[in-house]
Amino acid sequence: MTRIFKTGFLGLIFLYLYLPILVLVVNSFNESKYGYDWKGFSWRWYEKLWNNDALMDAFGNSLLIACLSATAATVIGALMALAIYRYKFPLKKTAGSLLFVVMMSPDIVLAITFLVIFIALGIQLGFWSLLIAHITFCLPFVVITVYAQLKGFDDNLLEAAQDLGASESRIFRLIILPIILPAIISGWLLSFTLSLDDVIISSFVTGPGFEILPIRVFSMVKVGISPEVNVLATVLLVISLTLVTVVTLLMKRKTEA
Amino acid sequence: MSQSPFRRFIIILTLAWLALFVLAPHFLVVLTSVMTPDAEHLAVWPVTLDAYARIWEPLYADVFWQSLALSAKATLICLLLGYPFAYIVAKMSPAWRAFMMFLMIIPFWTNSLIRTYAIKLLLGNKGLFNWVLEAIGVIDAPIQMIYTEFAVVFGLTYILLPFMALPLISSFDKLDKDLIEAGHDLGAGFWQRFYHIVLPLTMPGVVAGCLIVFLPAMGMFYVADLLGGAKNLLLGNIIKNQFLVVRDWPFGSAFSVTLIVIMGLMLWLYYAANKKVQRMGGLDDQNL
């Protein structure tokens, strides 16, 4: 393959991936409601988004769920990875397969399994059901990330600590935690993204009392074009780009140090 | 080793969480699928296979096949775009490769519903594509692109392409370059090397990619809702309607169980492909 062909092909792929996002971002600054006749630069839709309480509330709720579920999934997932890596216990293989099932199952299947169990347990659909569902579908990704990091280090350290009489929780705090810290950070970020991105599972397990972004956006864009959604997408993109850049820089400094 | 409280705590946490929120729910869905629908209690006894029988009614069987076909098209396009992409990216220097993967992952950071809506801005009758085509004089009146199957496949491919590319890049990474060189030295041409060496050895990546594109594609009801109009195009739309609108839970569950069975078959295929590659002296099975 020639160089020009390769570059052209990559260019086309990235055009495909970025064109829709670019159109959103450009339109978020368009004075006119319908793009394509550019009526001039304006912050009008940003003001409108800011004053759209329902959408802002849903946005806030989504961020809240994403932060909480990412944090909980990281804590629980890291502990699970440790249990699976370090201890022998009955049903360990089953636990591994169940995590695999969560990772591989299409969202729609997970969505109805969550809905069915919440109804069976009598958990009201809303904040808690969303939180539990989001934690659960993020778990396998955290477990895999942390497990990979655990696998890469020297077991003798743990044994030495044990021989010197350190308790299990002390070993975890003083040795394991610092070692898996990078995995914890990337596990958290991945969970945060997965939670913010989820549409399918959330639309099944949410209730009328607690509205999150996908549900709100879905009802807004079903009827037609909504300039506030363009703005929202732009804001989300800026937030995530900042996050990714900060993390990349942090990681880079850490490996160089 | 003594049973420290910490150790006991994390083992119980692991088992309890998975039993309660993964094992029990899956079991309940299978159970629901063989129960009788009931307006008030969602699903009641007696046990019946009615729901599974209804899947074969022409109306639903059609959607089912249509859904399979749409997902298969999207998967195939993802593969055709993703395979050369992965090949080119895997051959780059580490720094460039990291940058390319970074570029590939950024769109993934914006909610996929919002990205689906963005495609509406491209394909609509007043959308960018029609506008450009009219401006350069190719067409006089807008072509209907939105609310067609084309739009749905376009959207599915767009959302799922990174999921195809990533496993492919990792399988190209593991490809033993010596084998290709050996093929070259033995006089195999480009296509021969591709067909006999590269393709078989990257097969686990191909199957893994297809697996994580094909199945989710069938469930993405919001893509069909926004880009395909209000028609029941994907299995996900039927399942969603049975659960959230019609409230026939057993029927919706039966469709999900069918999806799980298809997943099982595909996983089996994946392991078979992987095993074959291992026998050929290729890679280890750490593709997932």
Coordinates of C-alpha atoms in Angstrom, one line a residue:
Chain A
M1 CA 0.0 0.0 0.0
T2 CA 1.3 3.4 -0.8
R3 CA 1.7 6.2 1.7
I4 CA -0.9 8.4 0.1
F5 CA -3.4 5.6 0.1
K6 CA -2.8 4.9 3.8
T7 CA -2.9 8.6 4.8
G8 CA -6.1 9.1 2.8
F9 CA -7.7 6.0 4.3
L10 CA -6.9 7.1 7.9
G11 CA -8.1 10.6 7.0
L12 CA -11.5 9.3 5.8
I13 CA -12.0 7.2 8.9
F14 CA -11.3 10.1 11.1
L15 CA -13.5 12.4 9.0
Y16 CA -16.3 9.8 9.5
L17 CA -15.7 9.9 13.3
Y18 CA -15.3 13.6 13.7
L19 CA -17.6 15.2 11.1
P20 CA -20.8 14.7 13.1
I21 CA -19.2 16.1 16.3
L22 CA -17.7 19.0 14.3
V23 CA -21.2 19.8 12.9
L24 CA -22.6 19.8 16.5
V25 CA -19.9 22.1 17.8
V26 CA -20.1 24.6 14.9
N27 CA -23.9 24.7 15.2
S28 CA -23.8 25.3 18.9
F29 CA -22.5 28.8 18.0
N30 CA -24.9 29.4 15.2
E31 CA -27.5 32.2 15.7
S32 CA -30.0 30.4 13.6
K33 CA -31.9 27.3 14.8
Y34 CA -31.3 25.3 11.7
G35 CA -27.6 25.1 10.7
Y36 CA -26.5 25.4 7.1
D37 CA -27.6 29.0 6.8
W38 CA -25.0 30.5 9.0
K39 CA -26.6 33.5 10.7
G40 CA -23.6 34.5 12.6
F41 CA -21.8 33.6 15.8
S42 CA -23.8 33.7 19.0
W43 CA -23.8 32.5 22.6
R44 CA -27.6 32.5 22.5
W45 CA -28.0 28.7 22.8
Y46 CA -25.5 28.6 25.6
E47 CA -27.7 31.0 27.6
K48 CA -30.7 28.9 26.7
L49 CA -29.1 25.8 28.0
W50 CA -28.0 27.5 31.2
N51 CA -31.6 28.6 31.7
N52 CA -33.2 25.2 30.8
D53 CA -33.7 23.9 34.3
A54 CA -35.0 20.5 33.3
L55 CA -32.0 19.8 31.1
M56 CA -29.5 21.2 33.6
D57 CA -31.0 19.2 36.4
A58 CA -30.8 16.0 34.2
F59 CA -27.2 16.9 33.4
G60 CA -26.4 17.4 37.1
N61 CA -28.0 14.1 38.0
S62 CA -26.0 12.3 35.3
L63 CA -22.8 13.8 36.6
L64 CA -23.7 12.8 40.1
I65 CA -24.5 9.2 39.1
A66 CA -21.4 9.0 37.0
C67 CA -19.1 10.2 39.9
L68 CA -20.8 8.0 42.5
S69 CA -21.0 4.9 40.4
A70 CA -17.4 5.3 39.2
T71 CA -16.1 5.7 42.7
A72 CA -18.1 2.8 44.1
A73 CA -17.3 0.6 41.1
T74 CA -13.6 1.4 41.5
V75 CA -13.6 0.5 45.2
I76 CA -15.7 -2.7 44.9
G77 CA -13.9 -3.7 41.7
A78 CA -10.4 -3.2 43.1
L79 CA -11.4 -5.4 46.1
M80 CA -12.9 -8.0 43.8
A81 CA -9.8 -8.1 41.7
L82 CA -7.7 -8.5 44.9
A83 CA -10.0 -11.4 46.1
I84 CA -9.8 -13.1 42.8
Y85 CA -6.0 -12.6 42.5
R86 CA -5.0 -13.4 46.0
Y87 CA -7.4 -15.8 47.7
K88 CA -8.7 -19.2 47.0
F89 CA -12.4 -19.5 47.7
P90 CA -15.4 -21.6 46.6
L91 CA -17.1 -20.4 43.5
K92 CA -14.1 -18.3 42.4
K93 CA -14.4 -19.5 38.9
T94 CA -18.1 -18.8 38.9
A95 CA -17.4 -15.2 40.0
G96 CA -15.0 -14.8 37.1
S97 CA -17.5 -16.1 34.6
L98 CA -20.2 -13.8 36.0
L99 CA -18.0 -10.8 35.5
F100 CA -17.4 -12.0 32.0
V101 CA -21.1 -12.3 31.4
V102 CA -21.6 -8.7 32.5
M103 CA -18.8 -7.5 30.1
M104 CA -20.1 -9.4 27.1
S105 CA -23.9 -9.2 27.5
P106 CA -25.5 -6.6 25.2
D107 CA -26.8 -3.6 27.1
I108 CA -30.4 -4.5 26.3
V109 CA -30.0 -7.8 28.0
L110 CA -28.4 -6.3 31.1
A111 CA -31.0 -3.6 31.1
I112 CA -33.9 -6.0 31.5
T113 CA -32.1 -8.2 34.0
F114 CA -31.6 -5.2 36.2
L115 CA -35.2 -4.1 35.7
V116 CA -36.5 -7.5 36.7
I117 CA -34.4 -7.8 39.8
F118 CA -35.2 -4.3 41.0
I119 CA -38.9 -5.1 40.7
A120 CA -38.5 -8.4 42.4
L121 CA -36.6 -6.9 45.3
G122 CA -39.0 -4.0 45.5
I123 CA -36.3 -1.4 44.9
Q124 CA -38.0 1.8 43.7
L125 CA -36.8 2.8 40.2
G126 CA -34.8 6.0 40.4
F127 CA -31.6 7.1 42.1
W128 CA -30.7 3.8 43.8
S129 CA -31.6 1.5 40.9
L130 CA -29.5 3.6 38.6
L131 CA -26.6 3.7 40.9
I132 CA -26.6 -0.1 41.5
A133 CA -27.0 -0.8 37.8
H134 CA -24.2 1.6 36.8
I135 CA -21.8 0.2 39.4
T136 CA -22.5 -3.4 38.3
F137 CA -21.9 -2.8 34.6
C138 CA -18.7 -0.9 35.3
L139 CA -17.3 -3.6 37.6
P140 CA -15.7 -6.0 35.1
F141 CA -13.7 -3.2 33.5
V142 CA -12.3 -2.1 36.8
V143 CA -11.6 -5.7 37.8
I144 CA -9.7 -6.4 34.6
T145 CA -7.6 -3.2 34.8
V146 CA -6.7 -3.8 38.5
Y147 CA -6.1 -7.5 38.0
A148 CA -3.7 -6.9 35.1
Q149 CA -1.7 -4.5 37.3
L150 CA -1.6 -7.0 40.2
K151 CA -0.4 -9.7 37.9
G152 CA 2.6 -7.6 36.9
F153 CA 4.2 -7.2 40.3
D154 CA 6.4 -9.2 42.6
D155 CA 4.6 -11.6 44.9
N156 CA 7.6 -11.8 47.3
L157 CA 6.8 -8.3 48.5
L158 CA 3.4 -9.6 49.8
E159 CA 5.0 -12.7 51.4
A160 CA 7.7 -10.7 53.1
A161 CA 5.0 -8.4 54.5
Q162 CA 3.1 -11.3 55.7
D163 CA 6.1 -13.0 57.3
L164 CA 6.8 -9.7 59.1
G165 CA 3.3 -9.9 60.6
A166 CA 1.4 -7.3 58.7
S167 CA -2.4 -7.9 58.7
E168 CA -4.2 -8.4 55.4
S169 CA -5.8 -4.9 55.5
R170 CA -2.4 -3.4 56.3
I171 CA -0.8 -5.2 53.4
F172 CA -3.6 -3.8 51.2
R173 CA -3.2 -0.2 52.4
L174 CA 0.5 0.0 52.4
I175 CA 1.7 -2.2 49.6
I176 CA -1.1 -3.2 47.2
L177 CA -2.9 0.2 47.0
P178 CA 0.1 2.2 45.9
I179 CA 0.9 -0.4 43.3
I180 CA -2.5 -0.5 41.8
L181 CA -3.0 3.3 41.9
P182 CA -2.6 3.8 38.1
A183 CA -5.1 1.1 37.5
I184 CA -7.5 2.7 40.0
I185 CA -7.3 6.0 38.2
S186 CA -7.9 4.5 34.7
G187 CA -10.6 2.2 36.1
W188 CA -12.4 5.2 37.6
L189 CA -12.2 7.2 34.4
L190 CA -13.4 4.3 32.3
S191 CA -16.3 3.8 34.6
F192 CA -17.1 7.5 34.6
T193 CA -17.2 7.5 30.8
L194 CA -19.3 4.3 30.6
S195 CA -21.8 5.7 33.1
L196 CA -22.2 9.0 31.2
D197 CA -22.4 7.2 27.9
D198 CA -25.1 4.7 28.9
V199 CA -28.5 5.1 27.3
I200 CA -30.0 1.7 27.1
I201 CA -29.7 0.5 30.7
S202 CA -30.6 3.9 32.2
S203 CA -33.8 4.1 30.2
F204 CA -34.9 0.9 31.7
V205 CA -34.0 1.4 35.3
T206 CA -34.8 5.0 35.8
G207 CA -38.0 6.3 37.3
P208 CA -40.0 9.4 36.9
G209 CA -38.6 11.0 40.1
F210 CA -35.0 11.1 38.9
E211 CA -34.3 12.2 35.4
I212 CA -30.9 11.8 33.9
L213 CA -29.4 13.2 30.7
P214 CA -30.1 10.4 28.1
I215 CA -33.8 10.3 28.9
R216 CA -34.2 14.1 28.7
V217 CA -32.1 14.3 25.6
F218 CA -34.0 11.5 24.0
S219 CA -37.3 13.2 24.4
M220 CA -35.9 16.5 23.2
V221 CA -34.3 15.2 20.0
K222 CA -37.1 12.8 19.0
V223 CA -39.3 15.7 17.9
G224 CA -36.6 17.4 15.9
I225 CA -33.5 19.5 16.0
S226 CA -32.6 21.0 19.4
P227 CA -29.9 23.6 19.5
E228 CA -29.4 23.2 23.3
V229 CA -28.3 19.6 22.7
N230 CA -25.6 20.9 20.4
V231 CA -24.4 23.1 23.2
L232 CA -24.6 20.3 25.7
A233 CA -22.5 18.0 23.4
T234 CA -19.9 20.8 23.1
V235 CA -19.7 21.2 26.8
L236 CA -19.4 17.5 27.4
L237 CA -16.7 17.2 24.8
V238 CA -14.7 20.1 26.4
I239 CA -15.0 18.5 29.9
S240 CA -13.9 15.1 28.7
L241 CA -11.0 16.4 26.6
T242 CA -9.8 18.4 29.6
L243 CA -10.1 15.2 31.8
V244 CA -8.2 13.0 29.3
T245 CA -5.5 15.6 28.8
V246 CA -4.9 16.1 32.5
V247 CA -4.8 12.3 33.1
T248 CA -2.4 11.8 30.2
L249 CA -0.1 14.5 31.5
L250 CA -0.3 13.1 35.1
M251 CA 0.5 9.6 34.0
K252 CA 3.4 10.8 31.8
R253 CA 4.9 12.7 34.7
K254 CA 4.5 9.7 37.0
T255 CA 6.3 7.3 34.6
E256 CA 9.1 9.9 34.0
A257 CA 9.6 10.5 37.8
Chain B
M1 CA -3.3 -18.3 56.2
S2 CA -5.7 -17.3 58.9
Q3 CA -9.1 -16.1 57.9
S4 CA -8.6 -12.4 58.5
P5 CA -11.8 -10.3 58.7
F6 CA -10.6 -8.2 55.7
R7 CA -10.2 -11.3 53.6
R8 CA -13.6 -12.7 54.5
F9 CA -15.1 -9.3 53.9
I10 CA -13.8 -8.9 50.3
I11 CA -14.7 -12.5 49.4
I12 CA -18.3 -12.1 50.7
L13 CA -18.6 -8.8 48.9
T14 CA -17.5 -10.3 45.6
L15 CA -19.8 -13.3 45.8
A16 CA -22.8 -11.4 47.2
W17 CA -22.7 -8.6 44.7
L18 CA -22.4 -10.9 41.7
A19 CA -25.0 -13.3 43.0
L20 CA -27.5 -10.6 43.7
F21 CA -27.0 -8.3 40.7
V22 CA -25.8 -10.7 38.0
L23 CA -26.7 -14.3 38.7
A24 CA -30.2 -13.8 40.2
P25 CA -31.3 -11.3 37.6
H26 CA -30.3 -13.5 34.7
F27 CA -32.1 -16.4 36.3
L28 CA -35.2 -14.3 36.8
V29 CA -35.3 -13.2 33.1
V30 CA -35.1 -16.9 32.0
L31 CA -37.9 -17.6 34.5
T32 CA -40.0 -14.7 33.3
S33 CA -39.7 -15.8 29.7
V34 CA -41.6 -19.0 30.5
M35 CA -44.3 -17.4 32.6
T36 CA -47.7 -16.0 31.6
P37 CA -48.0 -12.3 31.0
D38 CA -50.3 -10.4 33.4
A39 CA -51.3 -6.8 33.2
E40 CA -51.1 -6.2 36.9
H41 CA -48.3 -8.4 38.2
L42 CA -46.3 -8.4 35.0
A43 CA -45.7 -12.1 35.0
V44 CA -47.5 -14.9 36.7
W45 CA -47.8 -18.7 36.8
P46 CA -48.4 -21.1 35.1
V47 CA -45.3 -22.0 33.1
T48 CA -45.8 -21.8 29.4
L49 CA -43.8 -21.6 26.2
D50 CA -46.2 -19.2 24.5
A51 CA -43.7 -16.4 24.4
Y52 CA -41.2 -18.5 22.5
A53 CA -43.9 -19.6 20.1
R54 CA -44.8 -16.0 19.4
I55 CA -41.3 -15.2 18.3
W56 CA -42.0 -17.2 15.2
E57 CA -45.1 -15.2 14.3
P58 CA -44.4 -13.6 10.9
L59 CA -44.6 -10.0 12.3
Y60 CA -41.9 -10.6 14.9
A61 CA -39.9 -13.1 12.9
D62 CA -39.6 -10.4 10.2
V63 CA -38.2 -7.9 12.6
F64 CA -35.9 -10.5 14.1
W65 CA -34.4 -11.3 10.7
Q66 CA -34.3 -7.6 9.7
S67 CA -32.5 -6.9 13.0
L68 CA -30.0 -9.7 12.3
A69 CA -29.4 -8.4 8.8
L70 CA -29.0 -4.7 9.8
S71 CA -26.5 -5.7 12.6
A72 CA -24.7 -8.0 10.2
K73 CA -24.4 -5.2 7.6
A74 CA -23.1 -2.8 10.3
T75 CA -20.6 -5.4 11.5
L76 CA -19.4 -6.1 8.0
I77 CA -18.8 -2.4 7.3
C78 CA -17.0 -2.0 10.6
L79 CA -14.8 -4.9 9.7
L80 CA -14.1 -3.6 6.2
L81 CA -13.2 -0.2 7.6
G82 CA -11.6 -1.4 10.8
Y83 CA -9.3 -4.1 9.4
P84 CA -7.1 -1.9 7.1
F85 CA -7.3 0.8 9.8
A86 CA -5.9 -1.5 12.4
Y87 CA -3.3 -2.8 10.0
I88 CA -2.0 0.7 9.2
V89 CA -2.1 1.8 12.9
A90 CA -0.4 -1.3 14.2
K91 CA 2.5 -0.7 11.9
M92 CA 3.1 2.8 13.1
S93 CA 5.7 3.9 15.6
P94 CA 4.5 3.6 19.2
A95 CA 4.1 7.4 19.6
W96 CA 1.9 7.7 16.5
R97 CA 0.0 4.6 17.3
A98 CA -0.8 6.0 20.8
F99 CA -1.9 9.2 19.1
M100 CA -4.2 7.4 16.6
M101 CA -5.8 5.4 19.4
F102 CA -6.3 8.6 21.4
L103 CA -8.0 10.1 18.4
M104 CA -10.2 7.1 18.0
I105 CA -11.3 7.1 21.6
I106 CA -12.2 10.8 21.9
P107 CA -15.6 10.6 20.2
F108 CA -16.4 7.7 22.6
W109 CA -16.3 10.3 25.4
T110 CA -19.4 12.1 24.1
N111 CA -22.7 10.4 24.9
S112 CA -23.6 8.0 22.1
L113 CA -27.2 9.3 22.1
I114 CA -25.9 12.8 21.4
R115 CA -23.6 11.4 18.6
T116 CA -26.6 9.6 17.1
Y117 CA -28.5 12.8 17.1
A118 CA -25.4 14.5 15.4
I119 CA -25.8 12.0 12.5
K120 CA -29.4 13.3 12.1
L121 CA -27.8 16.7 11.3
L122 CA -25.8 15.1 8.6
L123 CA -28.4 12.9 6.9
G124 CA -31.5 15.0 7.3
N125 CA -33.3 16.5 4.4
K126 CA -31.9 19.8 5.3
G127 CA -28.7 18.1 6.6
L128 CA -25.1 18.6 5.6
F129 CA -24.9 15.9 3.0
N130 CA -28.0 17.0 1.1
W131 CA -26.8 20.6 1.4
V132 CA -23.4 19.8 0.0
L133 CA -24.8 17.7 -2.8
E134 CA -27.2 20.4 -3.8
A135 CA -24.6 23.1 -3.6
I136 CA -22.3 21.3 -6.0
G137 CA -25.2 20.5 -8.3
V138 CA -25.3 16.7 -8.1
I139 CA -28.9 16.7 -7.1
D140 CA -31.9 19.1 -7.4
A141 CA -34.0 18.0 -4.5
P142 CA -32.9 16.4 -1.3
I143 CA -32.5 12.6 -1.2
Q144 CA -34.3 10.8 1.5
M145 CA -31.5 9.5 3.7
I146 CA -32.8 9.9 7.2
Y147 CA -35.4 7.4 8.4
T148 CA -34.1 4.7 6.1
E149 CA -32.2 1.5 6.8
F150 CA -29.1 3.2 5.3
A151 CA -29.3 5.8 8.1
V152 CA -29.5 3.1 10.8
V153 CA -26.6 1.2 9.4
F154 CA -24.6 4.4 9.1
G155 CA -25.4 5.2 12.7
L156 CA -24.6 1.7 14.1
T157 CA -21.3 1.7 12.2
Y158 CA -20.4 5.1 13.5
I159 CA -21.1 4.2 17.1
L160 CA -19.4 0.8 17.0
L161 CA -16.4 1.3 14.8
P162 CA -14.0 1.9 17.7
F163 CA -15.1 -1.4 19.3
M164 CA -14.1 -3.2 16.1
A165 CA -10.8 -1.4 15.7
L166 CA -9.4 -1.9 19.2
P167 CA -9.3 -5.7 19.3
L168 CA -8.1 -5.8 15.7
I169 CA -5.2 -3.5 16.6
S170 CA -4.3 -5.7 19.5
S171 CA -4.3 -8.8 17.3
F172 CA -2.1 -7.1 14.7
D173 CA 0.2 -6.2 17.5
K174 CA 0.7 -9.8 18.5
L175 CA 1.2 -10.9 14.9
D176 CA 4.6 -12.5 14.7
K177 CA 6.4 -10.4 12.0
D178 CA 8.9 -13.3 11.4
L179 CA 6.1 -15.5 10.0
I180 CA 5.3 -12.9 7.3
E181 CA 9.0 -12.5 6.5
A182 CA 9.3 -16.3 6.3
G183 CA 6.4 -16.3 3.8
H184 CA 8.1 -13.6 1.8
D185 CA 11.4 -15.5 1.7
L186 CA 9.6 -18.6 0.6
G187 CA 8.2 -16.6 -2.3
A188 CA 4.6 -15.9 -1.3
G189 CA 3.1 -12.8 -2.9
F190 CA 1.2 -10.1 -1.0
W191 CA -2.2 -11.7 -1.3
Q192 CA -0.9 -15.2 -0.5
R193 CA 0.8 -13.9 2.6
F194 CA -2.4 -12.1 3.6
Y195 CA -4.6 -15.1 3.0
H196 CA -2.4 -17.8 4.5
I197 CA -0.7 -16.0 7.3
V198 CA -2.1 -12.6 8.3
L199 CA -5.8 -13.4 8.0
P200 CA -5.8 -16.7 10.0
L201 CA -3.5 -15.3 12.7
T202 CA -5.7 -12.2 13.2
M203 CA -8.9 -14.3 13.2
P204 CA -9.4 -14.0 17.0
G205 CA -9.3 -10.2 16.7
V206 CA -11.8 -10.4 13.8
V207 CA -14.1 -12.7 15.7
A208 CA -13.8 -10.7 18.9
G209 CA -14.5 -7.4 17.1
C210 CA -17.5 -8.9 15.3
L211 CA -18.8 -10.2 18.6
I212 CA -18.6 -6.9 20.4
V213 CA -20.2 -5.1 17.4
F214 CA -22.8 -7.5 16.2
L215 CA -24.7 -8.2 19.5
P216 CA -24.9 -4.7 20.9
A217 CA -26.0 -3.4 17.5
M218 CA -29.2 -5.4 17.7
G219 CA -30.0 -3.8 21.0
M220 CA -29.4 -0.1 20.2
F221 CA -33.0 0.9 20.0
Y222 CA -32.2 4.6 20.2
V223 CA -30.3 4.5 16.9
A224 CA -33.3 2.9 15.2
D225 CA -35.7 5.3 16.9
L226 CA -33.8 8.5 15.9
L227 CA -32.4 7.5 12.5
G228 CA -34.9 4.9 11.3
G229 CA -38.1 6.6 12.3
A230 CA -40.6 5.0 14.6
K231 CA -40.5 1.6 13.0
N232 CA -39.5 -1.6 14.8
L233 CA -36.2 -2.1 13.1
L234 CA -34.1 -3.7 15.7
L235 CA -34.6 -6.4 18.3
G236 CA -33.9 -3.7 20.9
N237 CA -37.0 -1.8 19.8
I238 CA -39.2 -4.8 20.3
I239 CA -37.7 -5.7 23.7
K240 CA -38.0 -2.1 24.8
N241 CA -41.7 -1.8 23.7
Q242 CA -42.6 -5.2 25.3
F243 CA -41.1 -4.1 28.6
L244 CA -41.9 -0.4 28.8
V245 CA -45.0 0.1 26.6
V246 CA -47.0 -3.1 26.0
R247 CA -45.9 -4.6 29.4
D248 CA -45.7 -8.1 28.1
W249 CA -42.6 -9.1 30.1
P250 CA -42.5 -12.8 29.2
F251 CA -42.4 -12.0 25.5
G252 CA -39.7 -9.4 25.9
S253 CA -37.7 -11.8 28.1
A254 CA -38.0 -14.6 25.5
F255 CA -36.4 -12.3 23.0
S256 CA -33.6 -11.5 25.4
V257 CA -33.0 -15.1 26.1
T258 CA -32.7 -15.7 22.4
L259 CA -30.1 -13.0 22.3
I260 CA -28.2 -14.7 25.1
V261 CA -28.3 -17.9 23.2
I262 CA -26.9 -16.2 20.1
M263 CA -24.2 -14.7 22.3
G264 CA -23.3 -18.2 23.6
L265 CA -22.9 -19.5 20.1
M266 CA -20.7 -16.6 19.1
L267 CA -18.5 -17.0 22.1
W268 CA -18.1 -20.7 21.3
L269 CA -17.0 -19.6 17.8
Y270 CA -14.5 -17.2 19.3
Y271 CA -13.0 -19.9 21.4
A272 CA -12.8 -22.2 18.5
A273 CA -11.1 -19.6 16.4
N274 CA -8.6 -18.9 19.2
K275 CA -7.8 -22.5 19.8
K276 CA -7.2 -23.0 16.1
V277 CA -4.8 -20.1 16.0
Q278 CA -3.0 -21.5 19.1
R279 CA -2.5 -24.8 17.4
M280 CA -1.1 -22.9 14.4
G281 CA 1.5 -21.6 16.8
G282 CA 0.2 -18.1 16.8
L283 CA -0.9 -16.1 19.9
D284 CA -2.0 -16.6 23.4
D285 CA -5.7 -16.2 24.2
Q286 CA -5.6 -12.8 25.9
N287 CA -7.6 -11.0 23.3
L288 CA -10.6 -10.1 25.5

